[in-house]
Coordinates of C-alpha atoms in Angstrom, one line a residue:
M395 CA 9.2 7.6 10.4
P396 CA 12.0 9.3 8.7
S397 CA 11.0 11.2 5.6
L398 CA 14.1 9.8 4.0
W399 CA 13.3 6.2 5.0
F400 CA 10.0 6.9 3.9
R401 CA 10.7 7.9 0.7
V402 CA 13.1 4.9 0.2
A403 CA 10.0 2.2 0.9
L404 CA 8.2 4.3 -1.1
G405 CA 10.3 3.9 -4.3
N406 CA 10.9 0.3 -3.5
F407 CA 6.8 0.3 -4.5
F408 CA 7.1 2.1 -7.1
I409 CA 9.5 -0.2 -8.3
A410 CA 7.4 -3.1 -7.6
A411 CA 4.4 -1.8 -8.7
L412 CA 6.1 -1.5 -12.4
L413 CA 7.6 -5.0 -12.4
G414 CA 4.6 -6.1 -11.4
L415 CA 2.8 -3.9 -14.3
T416 CA 5.1 -5.1 -16.7
L417 CA 4.5 -8.6 -15.5
R418 CA 0.2 -7.7 -16.1
F419 CA 1.4 -6.4 -19.4
A420 CA 3.2 -9.8 -20.6
F421 CA -0.4 -11.7 -21.2
I422 CA -1.2 -8.6 -23.5
Q423 CA 1.8 -8.5 -25.8
E424 CA 4.7 -10.9 -26.0
I425 CA 8.0 -9.2 -24.9
P426 CA 11.3 -10.3 -26.3
F427 CA 13.8 -11.8 -23.7
F428 CA 11.3 -11.8 -21.5
N429 CA 11.7 -14.3 -18.3
Y430 CA 8.3 -14.1 -16.6
K431 CA 9.2 -16.1 -13.3
N432 CA 12.6 -14.1 -12.5
I433 CA 10.3 -10.5 -12.8
L434 CA 8.4 -12.5 -10.9
H435 CA 10.7 -12.9 -8.3
A436 CA 11.9 -9.6 -8.5
H437 CA 8.5 -8.2 -8.4
S438 CA 7.5 -9.9 -4.7
H439 CA 10.9 -9.6 -3.6
V440 CA 11.3 -5.6 -3.7
A441 CA 7.4 -5.4 -2.6
M442 CA 8.1 -7.6 0.3
L443 CA 11.2 -6.8 1.5
G444 CA 12.0 -3.2 0.0
W445 CA 8.3 -1.6 0.4
L446 CA 6.6 -3.9 3.4
Y447 CA 9.7 -4.7 5.5
L448 CA 11.1 -1.3 5.3
G449 CA 8.3 0.2 5.7
L450 CA 7.5 -1.9 9.2
Y451 CA 11.2 -1.0 9.8
G452 CA 11.1 2.5 10.2
L453 CA 7.6 2.5 11.8
V454 CA 8.4 -0.2 14.6
V455 CA 12.1 1.7 15.3
T456 CA 9.9 5.1 15.9
F457 CA 7.0 3.8 17.7
F458 CA 9.1 1.4 19.8
V459 CA 12.6 2.1 20.2
P460 CA 13.5 5.3 22.5
K461 CA 14.8 8.4 21.0
E462 CA 18.2 8.6 21.7
K463 CA 18.2 5.0 20.0
A464 CA 15.9 4.9 17.1
T465 CA 18.0 7.7 15.8
S466 CA 21.7 6.3 16.3
R467 CA 23.8 5.5 13.6
F468 CA 23.2 1.6 14.3
Y469 CA 19.7 1.5 13.1
R470 CA 20.4 3.9 10.0
R471 CA 23.4 1.8 8.9
L472 CA 20.8 -1.7 9.2
F473 CA 18.3 0.3 7.7
W474 CA 20.6 1.2 4.5
L475 CA 22.4 -2.4 4.6
S476 CA 18.9 -3.5 4.3
Q477 CA 18.2 -1.8 1.0
I478 CA 21.4 -2.8 -0.3
S479 CA 20.3 -6.0 -0.1
V480 CA 16.9 -5.3 -1.8
L481 CA 18.9 -3.5 -4.5
G482 CA 21.0 -6.6 -5.4
M483 CA 17.9 -8.7 -5.7
L484 CA 16.3 -6.2 -7.9
F485 CA 19.2 -6.7 -10.1
S486 CA 20.0 -9.8 -10.0
F487 CA 16.5 -11.5 -10.1
P488 CA 15.8 -10.9 -13.3
F489 CA 18.6 -11.9 -15.1
Q490 CA 19.8 -15.6 -12.8
G491 CA 16.9 -16.2 -11.4
Y492 CA 17.5 -18.0 -7.9
G493 CA 21.3 -17.6 -8.4
P494 CA 24.6 -17.3 -6.5
V495 CA 24.1 -13.7 -6.4
S496 CA 20.4 -12.9 -5.7
I497 CA 20.9 -16.2 -3.5
S498 CA 23.9 -14.2 -1.6
F499 CA 21.7 -10.7 -1.1
S500 CA 18.7 -12.9 0.1
T501 CA 21.0 -13.9 2.8
L502 CA 21.9 -10.7 3.7
H503 CA 18.6 -9.5 4.1
I504 CA 17.8 -12.6 6.7
F505 CA 20.7 -11.7 8.5
C506 CA 19.7 -8.0 8.7
A507 CA 16.6 -9.1 9.9
Y508 CA 17.7 -11.1 12.5
T509 CA 20.0 -8.3 14.0
F510 CA 16.9 -6.0 13.4
A511 CA 14.8 -8.1 15.4
A512 CA 17.3 -9.4 17.8
N513 CA 17.8 -5.2 18.8
V514 CA 14.2 -4.3 18.6
W515 CA 13.1 -7.0 21.0
M516 CA 15.9 -5.5 23.5
D517 CA 15.6 -2.1 22.6
S518 CA 11.2 -2.4 23.2
K519 CA 11.8 -2.8 27.0
A520 CA 10.7 0.4 27.8
T521 CA 7.4 0.0 25.8
P522 CA 4.7 -0.6 28.8
G523 CA 1.4 -2.3 27.3
F524 CA -0.3 -5.1 24.8
S525 CA 1.4 -3.8 22.1
R526 CA 5.2 -4.7 22.8
L527 CA 3.9 -8.3 23.4
L528 CA 2.5 -8.3 20.0
L529 CA 5.5 -7.0 18.5
R530 CA 7.8 -9.4 20.2
S531 CA 5.1 -12.2 18.2
S532 CA 5.5 -11.0 15.3
L533 CA 9.4 -10.4 15.5
A534 CA 9.3 -14.2 16.6
F535 CA 7.4 -15.5 13.2
M536 CA 10.0 -13.4 11.4
V537 CA 12.2 -15.2 12.7
L538 CA 10.6 -18.1 12.5
S539 CA 9.6 -18.1 8.6
T540 CA 13.3 -17.9 7.6
F541 CA 12.9 -21.6 8.7
G542 CA 11.7 -22.2 5.0
V543 CA 14.0 -20.3 3.7
W544 CA 17.2 -22.8 4.9
S545 CA 15.0 -25.8 4.3
M546 CA 15.1 -24.8 0.3
G547 CA 18.9 -25.0 -0.3
P548 CA 19.3 -28.6 1.0
L549 CA 15.8 -29.5 -0.9
M550 CA 17.6 -28.5 -4.0
A551 CA 20.5 -30.0 -3.4
L552 CA 19.0 -33.2 -2.8
G553 CA 16.6 -32.7 -6.2
F554 CA 13.4 -32.3 -4.7
K555 CA 12.8 -28.6 -6.1
H556 CA 10.0 -29.7 -7.6
S557 CA 8.5 -31.7 -4.8
I558 CA 5.9 -31.4 -1.9
W559 CA 8.5 -30.3 0.3
Y560 CA 9.8 -27.7 -2.2
H561 CA 6.7 -26.4 -2.1
L562 CA 5.9 -26.2 1.6
A563 CA 9.4 -24.4 2.4
V564 CA 7.8 -21.8 0.5
Q565 CA 4.6 -21.8 1.3
F566 CA 5.9 -22.0 5.4
F567 CA 8.1 -18.7 4.6
L568 CA 5.5 -17.1 3.0
H569 CA 2.1 -17.5 5.5
F570 CA 4.5 -17.3 8.5
Q571 CA 6.1 -13.7 6.8
F572 CA 2.3 -12.3 6.1
N573 CA 0.1 -13.7 9.1
G574 CA 2.9 -13.5 11.6
W575 CA 5.6 -11.1 10.5
F576 CA 3.7 -8.5 9.0
I577 CA 0.3 -9.0 10.4
I578 CA 0.6 -8.9 13.8
A579 CA 3.0 -5.8 13.9
V580 CA 0.9 -3.7 11.7
L581 CA -1.7 -4.9 15.1
A582 CA 1.0 -4.8 17.2
L583 CA 1.7 -0.9 15.7
F584 CA -1.8 0.1 15.7
F585 CA -2.1 -0.9 19.8
Q586 CA 0.7 1.2 20.4
W587 CA -1.4 4.3 19.1
M588 CA -4.3 3.4 20.9
E589 CA -2.1 3.2 23.9
Q590 CA -0.6 6.5 23.3
K591 CA -4.2 7.8 23.3
G592 CA -4.9 6.2 26.4
H593 CA -7.0 3.3 25.3
M594 CA -5.5 0.3 27.2
P595 CA -6.8 -2.9 26.2
S596 CA -8.8 -5.0 29.7
K597 CA -6.5 -7.7 30.8
T598 CA -9.4 -10.4 29.5
F599 CA -9.1 -8.9 26.3
R600 CA -5.8 -9.3 25.7
G601 CA -5.7 -12.8 27.0
W602 CA -8.3 -14.0 24.4
F603 CA -7.8 -11.9 21.8
Y604 CA -3.9 -13.3 22.2
G605 CA -4.5 -16.5 22.5
L606 CA -7.1 -16.4 19.3
L607 CA -4.8 -14.7 16.9
I608 CA -1.7 -16.6 17.5
G609 CA -3.6 -19.7 17.5
A610 CA -5.1 -19.0 14.3
A611 CA -1.8 -18.3 12.5
I612 CA 0.4 -21.2 13.5
L613 CA -3.1 -23.9 12.1
T614 CA -3.9 -22.1 9.1
F615 CA -0.4 -23.1 7.7
A616 CA -3.0 -26.7 7.2
L617 CA -4.1 -24.8 3.8
A618 CA -0.9 -25.2 2.3
V619 CA -0.7 -28.3 3.5
A620 CA -3.9 -29.3 1.7
W621 CA -2.2 -28.5 -1.5
S622 CA 0.0 -31.3 -1.0
E623 CA -2.0 -33.6 1.3
P624 CA -5.9 -33.3 1.1
H625 CA -5.8 -35.5 4.2
P626 CA -9.4 -34.5 6.5
L627 CA -7.5 -33.9 9.6
V628 CA -5.6 -31.1 7.8
F629 CA -8.5 -29.6 6.3
A630 CA -10.2 -29.7 10.4
C631 CA -7.1 -28.2 11.6
N632 CA -7.2 -25.2 8.6
S633 CA -11.2 -25.3 9.7
I634 CA -10.3 -24.8 13.2
G635 CA -7.5 -21.9 12.6
V636 CA -9.7 -20.1 10.6
L637 CA -12.9 -20.1 13.2
L638 CA -10.5 -19.0 15.2
Q639 CA -9.4 -16.2 13.5
L640 CA -13.3 -15.3 12.7
S641 CA -13.7 -15.1 16.5
A642 CA -10.3 -12.9 17.0
L643 CA -11.8 -10.4 14.6
V644 CA -15.6 -10.8 16.2
L645 CA -13.5 -9.9 19.3
L646 CA -11.5 -6.9 18.2
L647 CA -14.7 -5.0 16.8
Q648 CA -16.1 -5.5 19.8
H649 CA -13.9 -4.5 21.9
F650 CA -13.4 -1.5 19.5
W651 CA -17.3 -0.6 18.9
P652 CA -18.0 1.5 21.8
I653 CA -14.6 4.0 21.3
L654 CA -14.9 4.1 17.8
S655 CA -16.3 8.5 17.2
S656 CA -13.1 8.8 19.8
I657 CA -10.6 6.9 17.6
K658 CA -12.1 8.9 14.4
A659 CA -11.9 12.4 16.2
A660 CA -8.4 11.3 17.3
L661 CA -7.3 10.5 13.6
L662 CA -7.1 13.2 10.6
P663 CA -9.5 12.4 7.5
V664 CA -7.2 10.7 5.5
Q665 CA -5.6 8.5 8.1
F666 CA -9.3 7.5 8.7
R667 CA -9.7 6.7 5.0
L668 CA -6.6 4.9 4.9
W669 CA -7.2 2.4 7.9
Q670 CA -10.5 2.1 7.1
L671 CA -9.3 0.7 4.0
S672 CA -6.9 -1.7 6.0
L673 CA -9.4 -2.8 8.1
L674 CA -12.4 -3.4 5.7
S675 CA -9.7 -5.3 3.6
L676 CA -9.0 -7.3 7.1
C677 CA -12.0 -8.4 7.5
F678 CA -12.3 -9.4 3.7
K679 CA -9.3 -11.4 4.2
I680 CA -11.0 -13.1 7.3
V681 CA -14.3 -13.5 5.8
V682 CA -13.3 -15.2 2.8
Q683 CA -10.9 -17.5 4.8
A684 CA -13.4 -18.3 7.0
A685 CA -15.5 -19.7 3.9
V686 CA -12.0 -21.7 3.2
A687 CA -13.3 -24.4 6.1
L688 CA -15.4 -25.9 3.9
P689 CA -13.3 -28.2 1.9
I690 CA -14.7 -27.8 -1.4
V691 CA -14.4 -24.1 -1.0
A692 CA -10.6 -24.8 0.3
Q693 CA -10.3 -26.7 -2.9
M694 CA -11.2 -23.9 -5.0
A695 CA -8.9 -21.5 -2.9
Y696 CA -5.6 -23.3 -3.3
T697 CA -6.4 -24.1 -7.4
I698 CA -7.9 -21.2 -8.9
R699 CA -4.6 -18.9 -9.4
N700 CA -6.9 -15.6 -9.5
Y701 CA -8.0 -16.4 -6.3
I702 CA -4.5 -16.8 -5.1
I703 CA -2.7 -13.9 -6.9
G704 CA -6.0 -11.9 -5.3
F705 CA -5.6 -12.8 -1.9
I706 CA -2.0 -12.2 -1.9
H707 CA -1.8 -8.6 -3.2
L708 CA -5.5 -8.4 -0.4
M709 CA -2.8 -8.6 2.1
M710 CA 0.3 -6.9 0.9
L711 CA -1.9 -3.6 -0.8
G712 CA -5.4 -3.6 1.2
I713 CA -4.1 -4.2 4.9
L714 CA -0.6 -3.8 5.1
S715 CA 0.1 -0.8 2.1
F716 CA -3.0 1.3 3.4
F717 CA -2.5 0.9 7.0
I718 CA 1.4 2.1 6.6
L719 CA 0.2 5.1 4.2
G720 CA -1.8 5.8 6.8
I721 CA 0.3 5.8 10.5
Q722 CA 3.0 8.0 7.6
Y723 CA 0.3 10.5 6.6
G724 CA -1.9 10.9 9.4
Q725 CA 1.4 12.6 10.7
S726 CA 0.8 15.5 8.3
S727 CA -1.8 18.1 8.8
S728 CA -2.5 18.6 5.1
L729 CA -1.8 17.1 1.6
S730 CA -0.3 18.3 -1.5
K731 CA -1.8 17.9 -4.7
N732 CA -0.4 15.3 -5.6
Q733 CA -0.2 13.4 -2.5
S734 CA -4.1 13.3 -2.7
W735 CA -4.3 12.3 -6.1
G736 CA -1.5 9.9 -5.7
L737 CA -3.6 8.1 -2.7
I738 CA -6.8 8.3 -5.1
A739 CA -5.2 6.6 -7.7
L740 CA -3.4 4.2 -5.9
G741 CA -6.6 3.3 -3.5
S742 CA -8.3 2.9 -7.1
G743 CA -5.5 0.6 -8.6
I744 CA -5.7 -1.1 -5.8
I745 CA -9.8 -1.8 -5.7
G746 CA -10.2 -1.8 -9.2
S747 CA -7.6 -4.9 -9.7
E748 CA -9.2 -7.1 -6.8
A749 CA -12.2 -6.8 -7.9
L750 CA -11.4 -7.7 -11.3
L751 CA -8.9 -10.4 -10.0
F752 CA -11.5 -12.5 -7.3
L753 CA -14.2 -11.8 -10.2
Q754 CA -12.3 -13.5 -12.8
G755 CA -11.8 -16.3 -10.3
T756 CA -15.4 -16.5 -9.1
L757 CA -16.3 -16.5 -13.4
F758 CA -13.7 -19.7 -13.6
W759 CA -15.2 -21.4 -10.5
A760 CA -18.6 -20.8 -12.4
G761 CA -17.3 -22.6 -16.0
W762 CA -18.1 -19.3 -17.6
G763 CA -14.5 -18.3 -18.9
F764 CA -13.0 -15.0 -19.6
M765 CA -14.7 -11.8 -18.8
P766 CA -13.8 -10.0 -22.5
G767 CA -10.9 -8.1 -22.7
Y768 CA -9.9 -9.4 -19.0
Y769 CA -5.8 -8.8 -19.4
L770 CA -6.3 -5.7 -21.3
L771 CA -9.1 -4.3 -18.5
L772 CA -6.5 -5.7 -15.4
F773 CA -3.2 -4.0 -17.2
G774 CA -5.1 -0.6 -17.3
V775 CA -6.2 -0.6 -13.5
S776 CA -3.0 -1.5 -12.2
A777 CA -1.3 1.1 -14.0
L778 CA -3.0 3.4 -12.0
M779 CA -0.6 1.7 -9.4
P780 CA 2.8 3.1 -9.9
I781 CA 1.3 6.4 -11.4
G782 CA -0.1 6.7 -7.5
V783 CA 2.7 6.0 -6.1
G784 CA 5.0 8.3 -8.4
L785 CA 2.5 11.0 -7.4
L786 CA 2.9 10.3 -4.0
L787 CA 7.3 10.4 -4.4
V788 CA 6.7 13.9 -5.8
K789 CA 6.0 14.9 -2.5
S790 CA 6.5 12.0 0.1
G791 CA 7.5 14.1 3.0

């Protein structure tokens, strides 16, 4: 994507990482005048809409929109308007949480996203192949996810803010953002890259993989429903969904295993390593979700907070961030020392924090309590992430 766009998205990543580190520090030392929930809202919105959304915005426009339109004033202006909405959320959420200003900027971002989806849908007509189908599906899921946001206002007005329905509205948005828009957009970019290299998937693979992928994205929302309605039918829907997702992963790996050596040869070492980490994160995410097919594991998954945080970060940092960084730095023939050390620090911070979150969650599940110095360890490892992103910002072009 354009270097300036990437620097802006990476700057949002840096801010989100600093806010996340502040949240970690709040468990070690009390911070005066600190509202944890408001800072959490700022952290999550900047990470999702400032880093992941704008990162994918730049890549989707670069890979799927014809060059004369991709470089047009329209997409530039829409990018900056989206960034303004992110800055508005950054400076309003810490002071008022969900209030008139933050909601206004959040609404502005949704309308920017609608405009982006509609124009990319039309401008990607010239893109042949399976990747366009995946892209359009991801855009449809993006729009679908916002229905959860629109329902939150009426629910709050009717006094249902602390009800099951409000929780489901939030989860609806998050689920279809991550499992619909973000992850399927990443797959669309990957298949577009593969198609450019001459690897066109067969019709049989396209049909099976697409059906399994979309079915899994829809049915696995049942896990969020199970939190409030642990009915056997709800667990059955989730079980079918995670099995479809596991089948899609197996099909994907079978498809690419015979051509793995040619894929590796077409990638620069840094891109191969980052995409390798992204794929491993995807595999781990799907295997963990497959275990959730068992009701006893499902209950553990949505009641132990460490697992929930670890799982969200696994998608945001492991699958999505590694992929975006890989495809961007894969365009460079060489990395500076700052970039190399930045990627090492960031990767170490992501892997280390995920290991601690899942390990501590498992200790809770086993009834063994806290590991010694857990919060201090988590803070120290998490500090590697803003350090790593900061080094990338020194030279991110």
